[in-house]
Short mmCIF file of N, CA and C in Angstrom, two decimals:
data_model
loop_
_atom_site.label_atom_id
_atom_site.label_comp_id
_atom_site.label_asym_id
_atom_site.label_seq_id
_atom_site.Cartn_x
_atom_site.Cartn_y
_atom_site.Cartn_z
N UNK O 103 98.93 106.86 114.55
CA UNK O 103 100.23 106.65 114.06
C UNK O 103 100.17 105.97 112.61
N UNK O 104 101.03 106.37 111.69
CA UNK O 104 101.05 105.72 110.38
C UNK O 104 102.15 104.72 110.37
N UNK O 105 101.97 103.62 109.75
CA UNK O 105 103.09 102.58 109.60
C UNK O 105 103.30 102.30 108.20
N UNK O 106 104.57 102.44 107.70
CA UNK O 106 104.91 102.16 106.34
C UNK O 106 106.01 101.13 106.49
N UNK O 107 105.79 99.96 105.93
CA UNK O 107 106.75 98.85 106.06
C UNK O 107 107.77 98.84 105.06
N UNK O 108 108.93 98.42 105.45
CA UNK O 108 110.15 98.24 104.58
C UNK O 108 109.89 97.18 103.55
N UNK O 109 110.40 97.53 102.36
CA UNK O 109 110.18 96.65 101.26
C UNK O 109 111.56 96.55 100.54
N UNK O 110 112.07 95.31 100.48
CA UNK O 110 113.26 95.00 99.65
C UNK O 110 112.92 93.80 98.69
N UNK O 111 113.05 93.99 97.54
CA UNK O 111 112.74 92.99 96.61
C UNK O 111 113.67 92.98 95.39
N UNK O 112 113.75 91.92 94.72
CA UNK O 112 114.58 91.78 93.50
C UNK O 112 113.69 91.29 92.42
N UNK O 113 113.57 92.10 91.36
CA UNK O 113 112.65 91.79 90.16
C UNK O 113 113.58 91.87 88.94
N UNK O 114 113.58 90.77 88.20
CA UNK O 114 114.38 90.78 86.99
C UNK O 114 115.87 91.21 87.28
N UNK O 115 116.37 90.72 88.38
CA UNK O 115 117.81 90.93 88.79
C UNK O 115 117.92 92.52 89.14
N UNK O 116 116.96 93.26 89.44
CA UNK O 116 117.14 94.61 89.77
C UNK O 116 116.69 94.71 91.27
N UNK O 117 117.67 95.33 92.00
CA UNK O 117 117.50 95.42 93.47
C UNK O 117 116.75 96.74 93.86
N UNK O 118 115.68 96.68 94.57
CA UNK O 118 114.97 97.82 95.03
C UNK O 118 115.19 97.86 96.58
N UNK O 119 115.32 99.11 96.96
CA UNK O 119 115.41 99.30 98.47
C UNK O 119 114.49 100.45 98.89
N UNK O 120 113.71 100.19 99.96
CA UNK O 120 112.90 101.25 100.60
C UNK O 120 113.24 101.25 102.09
N UNK O 121 112.83 102.25 102.78
CA UNK O 121 113.21 102.40 104.21
C UNK O 121 112.54 101.44 105.15
N UNK O 122 113.05 101.30 106.39
CA UNK O 122 112.20 100.50 107.36
C UNK O 122 110.96 101.10 107.66
N UNK O 123 110.12 100.51 108.55
CA UNK O 123 108.87 100.98 108.97
C UNK O 123 109.01 102.43 109.41
N UNK O 124 108.01 103.28 108.98
CA UNK O 124 108.03 104.64 109.46
C UNK O 124 106.76 104.90 110.23
N UNK O 125 106.84 105.73 111.21
CA UNK O 125 105.66 106.05 112.06
C UNK O 125 105.63 107.63 112.10
N UNK O 126 104.42 108.20 111.96
CA UNK O 126 104.30 109.63 112.07
C UNK O 126 102.93 109.98 112.59
N UNK O 127 102.85 111.22 113.10
CA UNK O 127 101.53 111.59 113.64
C UNK O 127 100.68 112.29 112.55
N UNK O 128 99.40 112.24 112.78
CA UNK O 128 98.47 112.95 111.90
C UNK O 128 98.99 114.36 111.75
N UNK O 129 98.70 114.92 110.55
CA UNK O 129 99.03 116.26 110.11
C UNK O 129 100.52 116.53 109.89
N UNK O 130 101.39 115.53 110.20
CA UNK O 130 102.77 115.59 109.83
C UNK O 130 102.98 115.28 108.34
N UNK O 131 104.22 115.38 107.90
CA UNK O 131 104.61 114.94 106.59
C UNK O 131 105.58 113.78 106.69
N UNK O 132 105.69 112.90 105.64
CA UNK O 132 106.59 111.79 105.78
C UNK O 132 107.14 111.68 104.40
N UNK O 133 108.42 111.23 104.29
CA UNK O 133 109.02 111.07 102.92
C UNK O 133 109.55 109.55 102.91
N UNK O 134 109.11 108.92 101.90
CA UNK O 134 109.49 107.48 101.73
C UNK O 134 110.47 107.47 100.48
N UNK O 135 111.63 106.95 100.73
CA UNK O 135 112.71 106.99 99.78
C UNK O 135 112.80 105.59 99.13
N UNK O 136 113.02 105.59 97.85
CA UNK O 136 113.18 104.33 97.07
C UNK O 136 114.44 104.47 96.22
N UNK O 137 115.11 103.32 96.01
CA UNK O 137 116.22 103.39 95.06
C UNK O 137 116.21 102.02 94.44
N UNK O 138 116.94 101.96 93.22
CA UNK O 138 117.18 100.71 92.58
C UNK O 138 118.55 100.80 91.94
N UNK O 139 118.97 99.71 91.24
CA UNK O 139 120.39 99.74 90.72
C UNK O 139 120.41 99.62 89.20
N UNK O 140 119.40 100.01 88.51
CA UNK O 140 119.39 99.87 86.97
C UNK O 140 119.02 101.27 86.36
N UNK O 141 120.07 101.96 85.90
CA UNK O 141 119.75 103.22 85.39
C UNK O 141 119.06 103.29 84.03
N UNK O 142 118.64 102.17 83.54
CA UNK O 142 117.86 102.11 82.28
C UNK O 142 116.30 102.18 82.62
N UNK O 143 115.99 102.04 83.87
CA UNK O 143 114.55 102.14 84.34
C UNK O 143 114.26 103.56 84.72
N UNK O 144 113.74 104.31 83.77
CA UNK O 144 113.62 105.69 83.87
C UNK O 144 112.35 106.23 84.49
N UNK O 145 111.38 105.28 84.69
CA UNK O 145 110.13 105.64 85.39
C UNK O 145 110.21 105.08 86.70
N UNK O 146 109.61 105.83 87.70
CA UNK O 146 109.45 105.33 89.05
C UNK O 146 108.00 105.40 89.31
N UNK O 147 107.34 104.27 89.80
CA UNK O 147 105.96 104.17 90.08
C UNK O 147 105.77 104.01 91.53
N UNK O 148 104.59 104.39 92.00
CA UNK O 148 104.26 104.22 93.43
C UNK O 148 102.86 103.62 93.63
N UNK O 149 102.88 102.66 94.58
CA UNK O 149 101.59 101.97 94.83
C UNK O 149 101.30 101.96 96.38
N UNK O 150 100.00 101.94 96.73
CA UNK O 150 99.54 101.87 98.09
C UNK O 150 98.70 100.65 98.32
N UNK O 151 98.93 99.91 99.44
CA UNK O 151 98.12 98.81 99.75
C UNK O 151 97.71 98.94 101.24
N UNK O 152 96.46 99.09 101.44
CA UNK O 152 95.88 99.25 102.75
C UNK O 152 95.71 97.89 103.47
N UNK O 153 95.90 97.86 104.77
CA UNK O 153 95.85 96.62 105.53
C UNK O 153 94.54 95.85 105.32
N UNK O 154 93.48 96.48 105.12
CA UNK O 154 92.15 95.72 105.04
C UNK O 154 91.90 95.28 103.61
N UNK O 155 92.86 95.46 102.69
CA UNK O 155 92.67 95.07 101.25
C UNK O 155 93.83 94.34 100.63
N UNK O 156 93.55 93.49 99.67
CA UNK O 156 94.60 92.89 99.02
C UNK O 156 94.92 93.67 97.56
N UNK O 157 94.11 94.64 97.37
CA UNK O 157 94.25 95.42 96.14
C UNK O 157 95.25 96.48 96.30
N UNK O 158 95.98 96.70 95.22
CA UNK O 158 97.02 97.76 95.26
C UNK O 158 96.42 99.03 94.59
N UNK O 159 96.56 100.17 95.12
CA UNK O 159 96.14 101.44 94.59
C UNK O 159 97.33 102.10 93.81
N UNK O 160 97.19 102.45 92.58
CA UNK O 160 98.28 103.11 91.84
C UNK O 160 98.21 104.60 92.18
N UNK O 161 99.28 105.04 92.82
CA UNK O 161 99.42 106.50 93.18
C UNK O 161 99.74 107.35 91.98
N UNK O 162 100.85 106.85 91.23
CA UNK O 162 101.21 107.66 90.06
C UNK O 162 102.67 107.26 89.75
N UNK O 163 103.31 108.05 88.88
CA UNK O 163 104.70 107.78 88.44
C UNK O 163 105.32 109.15 88.10
N UNK O 164 106.61 109.03 87.98
CA UNK O 164 107.46 110.18 87.56
C UNK O 164 108.56 109.74 86.81
N UNK O 165 108.75 110.30 85.57
CA UNK O 165 109.88 110.12 84.69
C UNK O 165 111.04 110.91 85.35
N UNK O 166 112.23 110.64 84.86
CA UNK O 166 113.55 111.26 85.41
C UNK O 166 113.38 112.75 85.29
N UNK O 167 112.62 113.29 84.40
CA UNK O 167 112.41 114.73 84.20
C UNK O 167 110.81 114.95 84.03
N UNK O 168 110.43 116.18 84.17
CA UNK O 168 109.07 116.58 83.96
C UNK O 168 108.26 116.36 85.25
N UNK O 169 107.00 116.57 85.17
CA UNK O 169 106.10 116.57 86.37
C UNK O 169 105.61 115.09 86.69
N UNK O 170 105.23 115.01 87.87
CA UNK O 170 104.63 113.73 88.36
C UNK O 170 103.31 113.57 87.70
N UNK O 171 102.94 112.31 87.39
CA UNK O 171 101.52 112.09 86.90
C UNK O 171 100.87 111.22 88.00
N UNK O 172 99.81 111.75 88.63
CA UNK O 172 99.15 111.15 89.78
C UNK O 172 97.68 110.86 89.45
N UNK O 173 97.21 109.80 90.14
CA UNK O 173 95.83 109.45 89.98
C UNK O 173 95.04 110.27 90.91
N UNK O 174 93.67 110.39 90.52
CA UNK O 174 92.69 111.02 91.42
C UNK O 174 92.76 110.40 92.72
N UNK O 175 92.59 111.23 93.78
CA UNK O 175 92.63 110.85 95.12
C UNK O 175 94.10 111.00 95.68
N UNK O 176 95.05 111.23 94.85
CA UNK O 176 96.41 111.29 95.37
C UNK O 176 97.13 112.56 94.87
N UNK O 177 96.27 113.47 94.24
CA UNK O 177 96.77 114.84 93.68
C UNK O 177 97.09 115.87 94.64
N UNK O 178 96.44 115.85 95.76
CA UNK O 178 96.55 116.99 96.63
C UNK O 178 97.74 116.84 97.67
N UNK O 179 97.79 115.77 98.36
CA UNK O 179 98.73 115.68 99.42
C UNK O 179 99.98 114.70 99.12
N UNK O 180 100.01 114.15 97.98
CA UNK O 180 101.04 113.21 97.58
C UNK O 180 101.91 113.84 96.53
N UNK O 181 103.23 113.73 96.80
CA UNK O 181 104.12 114.35 95.80
C UNK O 181 105.10 113.28 95.43
N UNK O 182 105.58 113.21 94.25
CA UNK O 182 106.65 112.24 93.68
C UNK O 182 107.85 113.09 93.22
N UNK O 183 109.02 112.76 93.75
CA UNK O 183 110.20 113.52 93.41
C UNK O 183 111.17 112.44 92.84
N UNK O 184 112.08 112.97 91.98
CA UNK O 184 113.22 112.09 91.51
C UNK O 184 114.47 112.80 91.87
N UNK O 185 115.48 111.94 92.14
CA UNK O 185 116.85 112.37 92.46
C UNK O 185 117.78 111.49 91.47
N UNK O 186 117.87 111.98 90.29
CA UNK O 186 118.68 111.23 89.31
C UNK O 186 117.97 109.97 88.72
N UNK O 187 118.71 109.14 88.20
CA UNK O 187 118.14 107.96 87.37
C UNK O 187 117.52 106.80 88.26
N UNK O 188 118.06 106.65 89.50
CA UNK O 188 117.79 105.51 90.23
C UNK O 188 117.21 105.81 91.69
N UNK O 189 116.91 107.03 91.94
CA UNK O 189 116.32 107.40 93.24
C UNK O 189 115.16 108.22 93.16
N UNK O 190 114.20 108.05 94.05
CA UNK O 190 112.96 108.76 94.03
C UNK O 190 112.32 108.81 95.52
N UNK O 191 111.54 109.81 95.66
CA UNK O 191 110.74 109.93 96.91
C UNK O 191 109.23 110.04 96.69
N UNK O 192 108.56 109.43 97.67
CA UNK O 192 107.01 109.70 97.80
C UNK O 192 106.91 110.55 99.00
N UNK O 193 106.40 111.68 98.88
CA UNK O 193 106.13 112.60 100.01
C UNK O 193 104.62 112.71 100.30
N UNK O 194 104.22 112.42 101.48
CA UNK O 194 102.80 112.49 101.84
C UNK O 194 102.76 113.66 102.94
N UNK O 195 101.95 114.69 102.67
CA UNK O 195 101.79 115.75 103.59
C UNK O 195 100.44 115.76 104.27
N UNK O 196 100.34 116.37 105.39
CA UNK O 196 99.12 116.56 106.23
C UNK O 196 98.52 115.17 106.30
N UNK O 197 99.33 114.25 106.98
CA UNK O 197 98.84 112.84 107.12
C UNK O 197 97.43 112.74 107.87
N UNK O 198 96.70 111.83 107.36
CA UNK O 198 95.46 111.49 108.04
C UNK O 198 95.42 109.92 108.32
N UNK O 199 94.57 109.50 109.07
CA UNK O 199 94.65 108.10 109.53
C UNK O 199 94.48 107.11 108.35
N UNK O 200 93.70 107.59 107.28
CA UNK O 200 93.53 106.69 106.12
C UNK O 200 94.78 106.50 105.31
N UNK O 201 95.79 107.22 105.60
CA UNK O 201 97.17 107.11 104.94
C UNK O 201 97.93 105.86 105.44
N UNK O 202 97.42 105.22 106.46
CA UNK O 202 98.13 104.14 106.98
C UNK O 202 98.10 103.00 106.07
N UNK O 203 99.21 102.55 105.50
CA UNK O 203 99.21 101.52 104.44
C UNK O 203 100.68 101.11 104.28
N UNK O 204 100.89 100.07 103.43
CA UNK O 204 102.15 99.72 102.83
C UNK O 204 102.33 100.38 101.58
N UNK O 205 103.46 101.08 101.36
CA UNK O 205 103.70 101.75 100.09
C UNK O 205 104.82 101.03 99.36
N UNK O 206 104.68 100.86 98.01
CA UNK O 206 105.62 100.16 97.26
C UNK O 206 106.09 101.05 96.03
N UNK O 207 107.39 100.99 95.80
CA UNK O 207 107.84 101.63 94.51
C UNK O 207 108.12 100.54 93.53
N UNK O 208 108.21 100.99 92.25
CA UNK O 208 108.51 100.12 91.23
C UNK O 208 109.11 100.98 90.10
N UNK O 209 109.81 100.30 89.13
CA UNK O 209 110.47 101.12 88.09
C UNK O 209 110.27 100.36 86.71
N UNK O 210 110.29 101.18 85.72
CA UNK O 210 110.10 100.55 84.41
C UNK O 210 110.87 101.39 83.38
N UNK O 211 111.16 100.67 82.19
CA UNK O 211 111.79 101.36 81.06
C UNK O 211 110.83 102.27 80.34
N UNK O 212 111.45 103.22 79.60
CA UNK O 212 110.71 104.02 78.64
C UNK O 212 110.34 103.12 77.47
N UNK O 213 109.23 103.20 76.95
CA UNK O 213 108.83 102.44 75.78
C UNK O 213 108.18 103.38 74.70
N UNK O 214 108.03 103.04 73.52
CA UNK O 214 107.48 103.83 72.43
C UNK O 214 105.97 104.25 72.82
N UNK O 215 105.34 103.41 73.57
CA UNK O 215 103.96 103.60 73.90
C UNK O 215 103.75 104.61 75.05
N UNK O 216 104.89 104.89 75.66
CA UNK O 216 104.75 105.90 76.92
C UNK O 216 104.64 107.32 76.39
#
Protein backbone atom coordinates (compact mmCIF):
# COMPACT_ATOMS: atom_id res chain seq x y z
CA UNK A 1 0.00 0.00 0.00
CA UNK A 2 1.09 3.53 -0.70
CA UNK A 3 0.49 6.33 1.76
CA UNK A 4 0.46 9.96 0.82
CA UNK A 5 -0.15 12.34 3.70
CA UNK A 6 -2.31 15.42 3.68
CA UNK A 7 -0.46 18.69 3.69
CA UNK A 8 -2.01 22.05 4.51
CA UNK A 9 0.30 24.95 4.99
CA UNK A 10 0.40 28.68 4.73
CA UNK A 11 3.46 30.30 3.19
CA UNK A 12 3.67 34.07 2.74
CA UNK A 13 -0.08 34.20 3.44
CA UNK A 14 -0.85 31.81 0.59
CA UNK A 15 -2.99 28.85 1.56
CA UNK A 16 -2.13 25.48 0.00
CA UNK A 17 -4.38 22.44 0.20
CA UNK A 18 -3.67 18.82 -0.62
CA UNK A 19 -5.86 15.76 -0.07
CA UNK A 20 -5.89 13.53 3.00
CA UNK A 21 -3.79 10.37 3.09
CA UNK A 22 -4.17 8.21 0.01
CA UNK A 23 -3.73 4.47 -0.19
CA UNK A 24 -3.41 2.48 -3.41
CA UNK A 25 -2.28 -0.92 -4.61
CA UNK A 26 0.81 -1.63 -6.66
CA UNK A 27 0.24 -1.20 -10.41
CA UNK A 28 -2.67 1.23 -9.78
CA UNK A 29 -2.58 4.95 -10.55
CA UNK A 30 -3.11 7.76 -8.08
CA UNK A 31 -3.90 11.46 -8.55
CA UNK A 32 -2.80 13.94 -5.90
CA UNK A 33 -4.58 17.28 -6.18
CA UNK A 34 -3.18 20.58 -5.00
CA UNK A 35 -4.63 24.07 -4.93
CA UNK A 36 -3.67 27.46 -3.58
CA UNK A 37 -5.36 30.85 -3.43
CA UNK A 38 -2.94 33.20 -5.23
CA UNK A 39 -3.38 33.44 -9.00
CA UNK A 40 -0.07 35.31 -9.38
CA UNK A 41 1.83 32.07 -8.62
CA UNK A 42 1.95 30.60 -12.10
CA UNK A 43 4.36 27.70 -11.51
CA UNK A 44 3.35 24.61 -9.56
CA UNK A 45 6.21 22.50 -8.24
CA UNK A 46 6.14 18.98 -6.78
CA UNK A 47 8.45 17.28 -4.28
CA UNK A 48 8.75 13.79 -2.81
CA UNK A 49 10.04 12.87 0.66
CA UNK A 50 10.50 9.22 1.49
CA UNK A 51 10.01 8.06 5.08
CA UNK A 52 13.63 6.93 5.45
CA UNK A 53 15.05 10.32 4.45
CA UNK A 54 14.92 13.96 5.44
CA UNK A 55 15.82 14.98 1.88
CA UNK A 56 13.24 16.28 -0.55
CA UNK A 57 13.42 15.01 -4.12
CA UNK A 58 12.35 17.56 -6.72
CA UNK A 59 9.92 15.87 -9.12
CA UNK A 60 9.35 18.78 -11.49
CA UNK A 61 7.14 21.75 -12.25
CA UNK A 62 4.51 22.94 -14.65
CA UNK A 63 3.67 26.45 -15.77
CA UNK A 64 -0.01 27.29 -16.37
CA UNK A 65 0.60 26.44 -20.04
CA UNK A 66 3.08 24.26 -21.86
CA UNK A 67 4.58 20.91 -20.97
CA UNK A 68 5.70 19.68 -17.58
CA UNK A 69 9.43 19.78 -16.81
CA UNK A 70 10.42 16.67 -14.85
CA UNK A 71 13.65 15.49 -13.29
CA UNK A 72 15.37 12.22 -14.21
CA UNK A 73 13.74 9.34 -12.39
CA UNK A 74 10.30 10.95 -12.63
CA UNK A 75 9.86 11.20 -16.41
CA UNK A 76 8.18 7.85 -17.10
CA UNK A 77 5.37 7.30 -14.58
CA UNK A 78 4.89 10.77 -13.10
CA UNK A 79 2.75 13.38 -14.84
CA UNK A 80 2.00 16.97 -13.83
CA UNK A 81 -1.28 18.57 -14.90
CA UNK A 82 -2.66 22.08 -14.45
CA UNK A 83 -6.28 23.14 -14.13
CA UNK A 84 -6.22 26.91 -14.39
CA UNK A 85 -4.07 29.29 -12.35
CA UNK A 86 -4.42 27.78 -8.88
CA UNK A 87 -4.98 24.03 -9.29
CA UNK A 88 -2.75 21.18 -10.33
CA UNK A 89 -2.40 17.41 -10.14
CA UNK A 90 0.44 14.98 -9.67
CA UNK A 91 -0.45 11.68 -11.34
CA UNK A 92 1.62 8.59 -10.60
CA UNK A 93 0.89 5.56 -12.75
CA UNK A 94 1.87 1.91 -12.35
CA UNK A 95 2.64 2.35 -8.66
CA UNK A 96 5.56 0.48 -7.14
CA UNK A 97 6.43 0.12 -3.47
CA UNK A 98 9.23 2.70 -3.73
CA UNK A 99 6.60 5.37 -4.57
CA UNK A 100 5.47 5.30 -0.93
CA UNK A 101 6.30 8.81 0.31
CA UNK A 102 4.95 12.18 1.33
CA UNK A 103 4.36 14.40 -1.70
CA UNK A 104 4.38 18.20 -1.45
CA UNK A 105 3.23 20.86 -3.86
CA UNK A 106 4.54 24.41 -3.95
CA UNK A 107 3.98 27.41 -6.19
CA UNK A 108 6.07 30.34 -7.35
CA UNK A 109 5.83 33.47 -9.42
CA UNK A 110 7.20 33.80 -12.91
CA UNK A 111 10.46 35.74 -12.96
CA UNK A 112 12.75 37.08 -15.68
CA UNK A 113 15.20 34.25 -14.88
CA UNK A 114 12.59 31.54 -15.66
